[in-house]
Coordinates of N, CA and C in Angstrom, one line a residue:
M810 N 0.8 -1.2 0.0 CA 0.0 0.0 0.0 C 0.9 1.2 0.0
T811 N 0.6 2.2 -0.9 CA 1.4 3.4 -0.9 C 0.4 4.6 -0.5
T812 N 1.1 5.6 0.0 CA 0.3 6.8 0.4 C 0.8 8.0 -0.5
S813 N -0.2 8.7 -1.0 CA 0.1 9.8 -1.8 C 0.8 10.9 -1.0
A814 N 1.8 11.6 -1.5 CA 2.5 12.7 -0.7 C 1.5 13.8 -0.4
T815 N 0.4 14.0 -1.2 CA -0.5 15.0 -0.9 C -1.4 14.7 0.4
L816 N -1.4 13.5 0.8 CA -2.2 13.1 2.0 C -1.4 13.2 3.3
L817 N -0.1 13.3 3.1 CA 0.8 13.3 4.3 C 0.9 14.8 4.8
P818 N 1.1 14.9 6.2 CA 1.2 16.3 6.7 C 2.6 16.9 6.3
A819 N 2.6 18.2 6.3 CA 3.8 18.9 5.9 C 4.8 18.8 7.1
V820 N 6.0 18.6 6.8 CA 7.1 18.5 7.9 C 7.7 19.9 8.1
V821 N 7.6 20.4 9.3 CA 8.2 21.7 9.6 C 9.4 21.5 10.4
R822 N 10.5 21.9 9.9 CA 11.8 21.8 10.5 C 12.4 23.1 10.7
P823 N 12.6 23.6 12.0 CA 13.3 24.9 12.1 C 14.7 24.8 11.8
V824 N 15.3 25.9 11.3 CA 16.7 26.0 11.0 C 17.4 25.9 12.4
P825 N 18.6 25.3 12.4 CA 19.4 25.1 13.6 C 19.5 26.4 14.5
E826 N 19.7 27.5 13.8 CA 19.9 28.7 14.6 C 18.6 29.1 15.4
D827 N 17.5 28.7 14.9 CA 16.2 29.0 15.6 C 15.9 28.0 16.7
R828 N 16.7 27.1 17.0 CA 16.3 26.1 18.0 C 16.8 26.4 19.4
C829 N 17.6 27.5 19.6 CA 18.1 27.8 20.9 C 17.1 27.9 22.0
W830 N 15.9 28.4 21.6 CA 14.8 28.6 22.5 C 14.2 27.3 23.1
L831 N 14.5 26.2 22.4 CA 14.0 24.9 22.9 C 14.6 24.5 24.2
S832 N 15.8 24.9 24.5 CA 16.4 24.5 25.8 C 17.1 25.6 26.5
S833 N 16.8 26.8 26.2 CA 17.5 28.0 26.7 C 17.3 28.2 28.2
D834 N 16.1 28.1 28.7 CA 15.8 28.4 30.1 C 15.0 27.3 30.8
H835 N 14.9 26.2 30.2 CA 14.2 25.0 30.8 C 12.8 25.4 31.1
C836 N 12.2 26.2 30.3 CA 10.8 26.6 30.4 C 10.0 26.1 29.3
A837 N 8.8 25.6 29.6 CA 8.0 25.0 28.5 C 7.2 26.0 27.7
G838 N 7.2 27.3 28.2 CA 6.4 28.3 27.6 C 6.5 28.4 26.1
P839 N 7.8 28.5 25.5 CA 7.9 28.6 24.1 C 7.3 27.4 23.3
V840 N 7.5 26.3 23.8 CA 7.0 25.1 23.1 C 5.5 25.0 23.2
L841 N 4.9 25.3 24.4 CA 3.5 25.3 24.5 C 2.8 26.4 23.7
D842 N 3.5 27.6 23.6 CA 3.0 28.7 22.7 C 3.0 28.2 21.3
L843 N 4.0 27.5 20.9 CA 4.1 27.0 19.5 C 2.9 26.0 19.3
L844 N 2.7 25.1 20.2 CA 1.6 24.1 20.0 C 0.3 24.8 20.0
D845 N 0.1 25.8 20.8 CA -1.2 26.6 20.8 C -1.4 27.3 19.5
S846 N -0.3 27.9 18.9 CA -0.4 28.6 17.7 C -0.7 27.6 16.5
L847 N -0.4 26.3 16.7 CA -0.6 25.3 15.7 C -2.0 24.7 15.8
G848 N -2.8 25.2 16.8 CA -4.2 24.7 16.9 C -4.3 23.6 17.9
W849 N -3.3 23.3 18.7 CA -3.4 22.3 19.8 C -4.3 22.8 20.9
A850 N -5.1 21.9 21.5 CA -5.8 22.3 22.7 C -4.9 22.3 23.9
V851 N -4.7 23.4 24.5 CA -3.8 23.5 25.7 C -4.6 23.9 26.9
V852 N -4.4 23.1 28.0 CA -5.1 23.3 29.2 C -4.1 23.4 30.4
N853 N -4.2 24.4 31.2 CA -3.4 24.6 32.4 C -4.2 24.2 33.6
T854 N -3.6 23.6 34.6 CA -4.2 23.2 35.8 C -3.7 24.1 37.0
P855 N -4.5 24.1 38.1 CA -4.0 24.9 39.3 C -2.7 24.4 39.8
E856 N -2.3 23.2 39.6 CA -1.0 22.6 40.0 C 0.1 23.0 39.2
A857 N 0.0 23.8 38.2 CA 1.0 24.3 37.2 C 1.3 23.2 36.2
N858 N 0.4 22.2 36.0 CA 0.6 21.2 35.0 C -0.1 21.8 33.7
V859 N 0.5 21.4 32.6 CA -0.1 21.8 31.3 C -0.3 20.6 30.4
H860 N -1.5 20.4 29.8 CA -1.8 19.3 29.0 C -2.1 19.8 27.6
A861 N -1.6 19.2 26.6 CA -1.8 19.7 25.2 C -2.2 18.5 24.3
T862 N -3.2 18.6 23.5 CA -3.6 17.5 22.6 C -3.6 18.1 21.2
S863 N -3.1 17.3 20.2 CA -3.0 17.7 18.8 C -4.4 17.9 18.3
P864 N -4.6 18.7 17.2 CA -5.9 18.9 16.6 C -6.6 17.6 16.2
D865 N -5.9 16.6 15.8 CA -6.5 15.3 15.4 C -6.7 14.4 16.6
G866 N -6.2 14.8 17.8 CA -6.4 14.0 19.0 C -5.5 12.8 19.1
H867 N -4.5 12.6 18.2 CA -3.6 11.4 18.2 C -2.4 11.6 19.0
V868 N -2.0 12.9 19.4 CA -0.8 13.1 20.1 C -1.1 13.9 21.4
Y869 N -0.5 13.6 22.5 CA -0.6 14.3 23.8 C 0.8 14.7 24.2
V870 N 0.8 15.9 24.8 CA 2.1 16.4 25.4 C 1.7 16.9 26.7
G871 N 2.5 16.5 27.8 CA 2.2 17.0 29.1 C 3.4 17.7 29.7
W872 N 3.2 18.8 30.4 CA 4.3 19.5 31.1 C 3.9 19.4 32.5
L873 N 4.6 18.6 33.3 CA 4.2 18.3 34.7 C 5.4 18.7 35.6
P874 N 5.7 20.0 35.8 CA 6.8 20.4 36.6 C 6.6 20.0 38.1
E875 N 7.7 19.8 38.8 CA 7.6 19.5 40.2 C 7.5 20.8 41.0
D876 N 7.9 21.9 40.4 CA 7.9 23.2 41.1 C 6.7 24.0 40.6
P877 N 5.7 24.3 41.4 CA 4.6 25.1 40.9 C 5.0 26.5 40.4
A878 N 6.2 27.0 40.7 CA 6.7 28.3 40.2 C 7.3 28.1 38.8
A879 N 7.3 26.9 38.2 CA 7.9 26.7 36.9 C 7.1 27.5 35.9
C880 N 7.7 28.0 34.8 CA 7.0 28.7 33.8 C 6.5 27.8 32.7

């Protein structure tokens, strides 16, 4: 079985120079902002946990910091 390239999702790859924000301050904010801008459902809890689900519901990302002061 083959899949047409038109049915596959586009692959987004940032240029290496643009990746420094991924690990610069150990904060999930930039990644969660990116997911939110891409249409993911992002939910914050009072415990400072953040849950994100992809638009199609097939992928889940959780940010569960041990420190409630985490960004």
